[in-house]
Amino acid sequence: QVQLVESGGGLVQAGGSLRLSCAASGNDFSINAMGWYRQAPGKQREVVASIITGGSTSYADSVKGRFTISRDNAKNTVYLEMNSLKPEDTAVYYCYVDYRRNYNIYKYWGQGTQVTVSS
């Protein structure tokens, strides 16, 4: 059974930093991509950052230059380093993993971790 265990959320003042981590286990398929979404109250879930197996990364425009995604392939763990946090970054952050088998992609989600940025 696939498990994604997130950690690192919390309360921080504007301008501060947090580091999220997400460890995936329970599946022998190849990992195609890992990343993070977030959902603020009353808003749709939006992609924050992604990293594919080859190491290429992508970011939402709103976090470029402030957030950095990285991955430890040996540990099947993805990280999100968040700097210069703003109140509008407040949301529940969800990690995901895309497993690949043959030509199919299987997406799994973490339980979510709350990030609150106070002004």
C-alpha atoms as one frame of an Amber mdcrd trajectory, in Angstrom:
protein
   0.000   0.000   0.000   1.377   3.373  -1.020   2.122   5.805   1.772   3.202
   9.408   1.492   4.243  10.871   4.809   4.580  14.630   4.970   6.248  16.751
   7.588   7.541  20.249   8.147   4.490  22.483   8.105   3.774  25.051  10.772
   3.348  28.691  11.658   5.906  31.240  10.548   6.083  34.991  10.250   6.174
  36.699   6.893   9.680  36.623   5.507  10.479  33.394   7.280  11.288  29.947
   5.961   9.980  26.415   6.206  11.060  23.110   4.739   8.525  20.457   3.840
   9.396  16.856   3.227   7.432  13.935   1.852   8.579  10.324   1.893   6.934
   7.785  -0.407   6.862   4.054   0.233   4.927   0.921  -0.594   5.234   0.769
  -4.380   7.849  -0.812  -6.591   6.801   1.041  -9.721   9.120   3.628 -11.166
   8.559   7.187 -10.020   7.876   9.546 -12.878   7.485  12.742 -10.885   7.010
  14.124  -7.408   5.858  17.502  -6.261   3.622  19.736  -4.256   0.198  21.299
  -4.575  -1.477  23.644  -2.140  -5.009  24.614  -1.322  -5.977  27.799   0.471
  -9.408  28.233   2.079 -12.049  28.865  -0.540  -9.644  28.282  -3.415  -8.894
  25.442  -5.771  -5.884  23.237  -5.323  -2.985  24.582  -7.343   0.364  23.167
  -8.319   3.322  24.685  -6.519   6.342  22.791  -7.794   7.244  19.543  -9.506
  10.381  17.551 -10.152  10.628  14.741 -12.656  12.938  11.754 -12.486  15.560
  13.367 -14.686  15.778  16.288 -12.279  13.951  18.959 -14.242  11.847  21.243
 -12.092   8.912  23.543 -12.602   7.329  26.152 -10.372   4.211  28.224 -10.133
   4.963  31.826 -11.044   3.913  32.932  -7.578   6.726  30.981  -5.900   9.554
  31.255  -8.418  12.711  32.551  -6.810  11.418  31.817  -3.309  10.725  28.070
  -3.264  13.080  25.261  -4.214  12.041  21.675  -4.839  14.521  18.843  -4.546
  14.447  15.086  -4.359  16.436  12.283  -2.786  15.945   9.374  -5.170  17.484
   6.834  -2.809  14.938   7.735  -0.149  11.996   8.415  -2.491  11.647  11.711
  -0.678  10.789  15.121  -2.058  11.507  18.404  -0.307  10.168  21.910  -0.641
  12.339  24.678   0.718  10.185  27.767   1.170  11.864  31.114   1.755  10.602
  34.687   1.947   7.189  33.370   2.862   4.182  35.611   2.401   0.748  35.512
   4.028  -0.690  34.455   0.669   1.382  31.270   0.886  -0.893  30.138   3.705
  -2.503  26.869   2.643  -2.570  23.147   3.155   0.316  21.708   1.172  -0.084
  18.282  -0.402   2.709  16.253  -1.851   2.112  13.830  -4.682   3.953  11.097
  -6.504   3.319   9.882 -10.036   4.250   6.259 -10.431   4.740   4.875 -13.913
   4.106   1.330 -15.038   4.080   0.503 -18.711   2.313   3.509 -20.241   0.136
   4.321 -17.263   0.630   6.956 -14.586  -0.722   6.405 -11.084  -0.993   9.464
  -8.847  -0.949   9.313  -5.062  -1.377  12.088  -2.511  -0.060  12.853   0.922
  -2.338  13.738   3.809  -1.519  17.434   3.658   0.375  19.689   6.007  -0.739
  23.137   7.119   1.475  26.122   6.410   0.404  29.374   8.015   2.250  32.631
   7.384   1.390  35.511   9.673   1.799  39.130   8.653
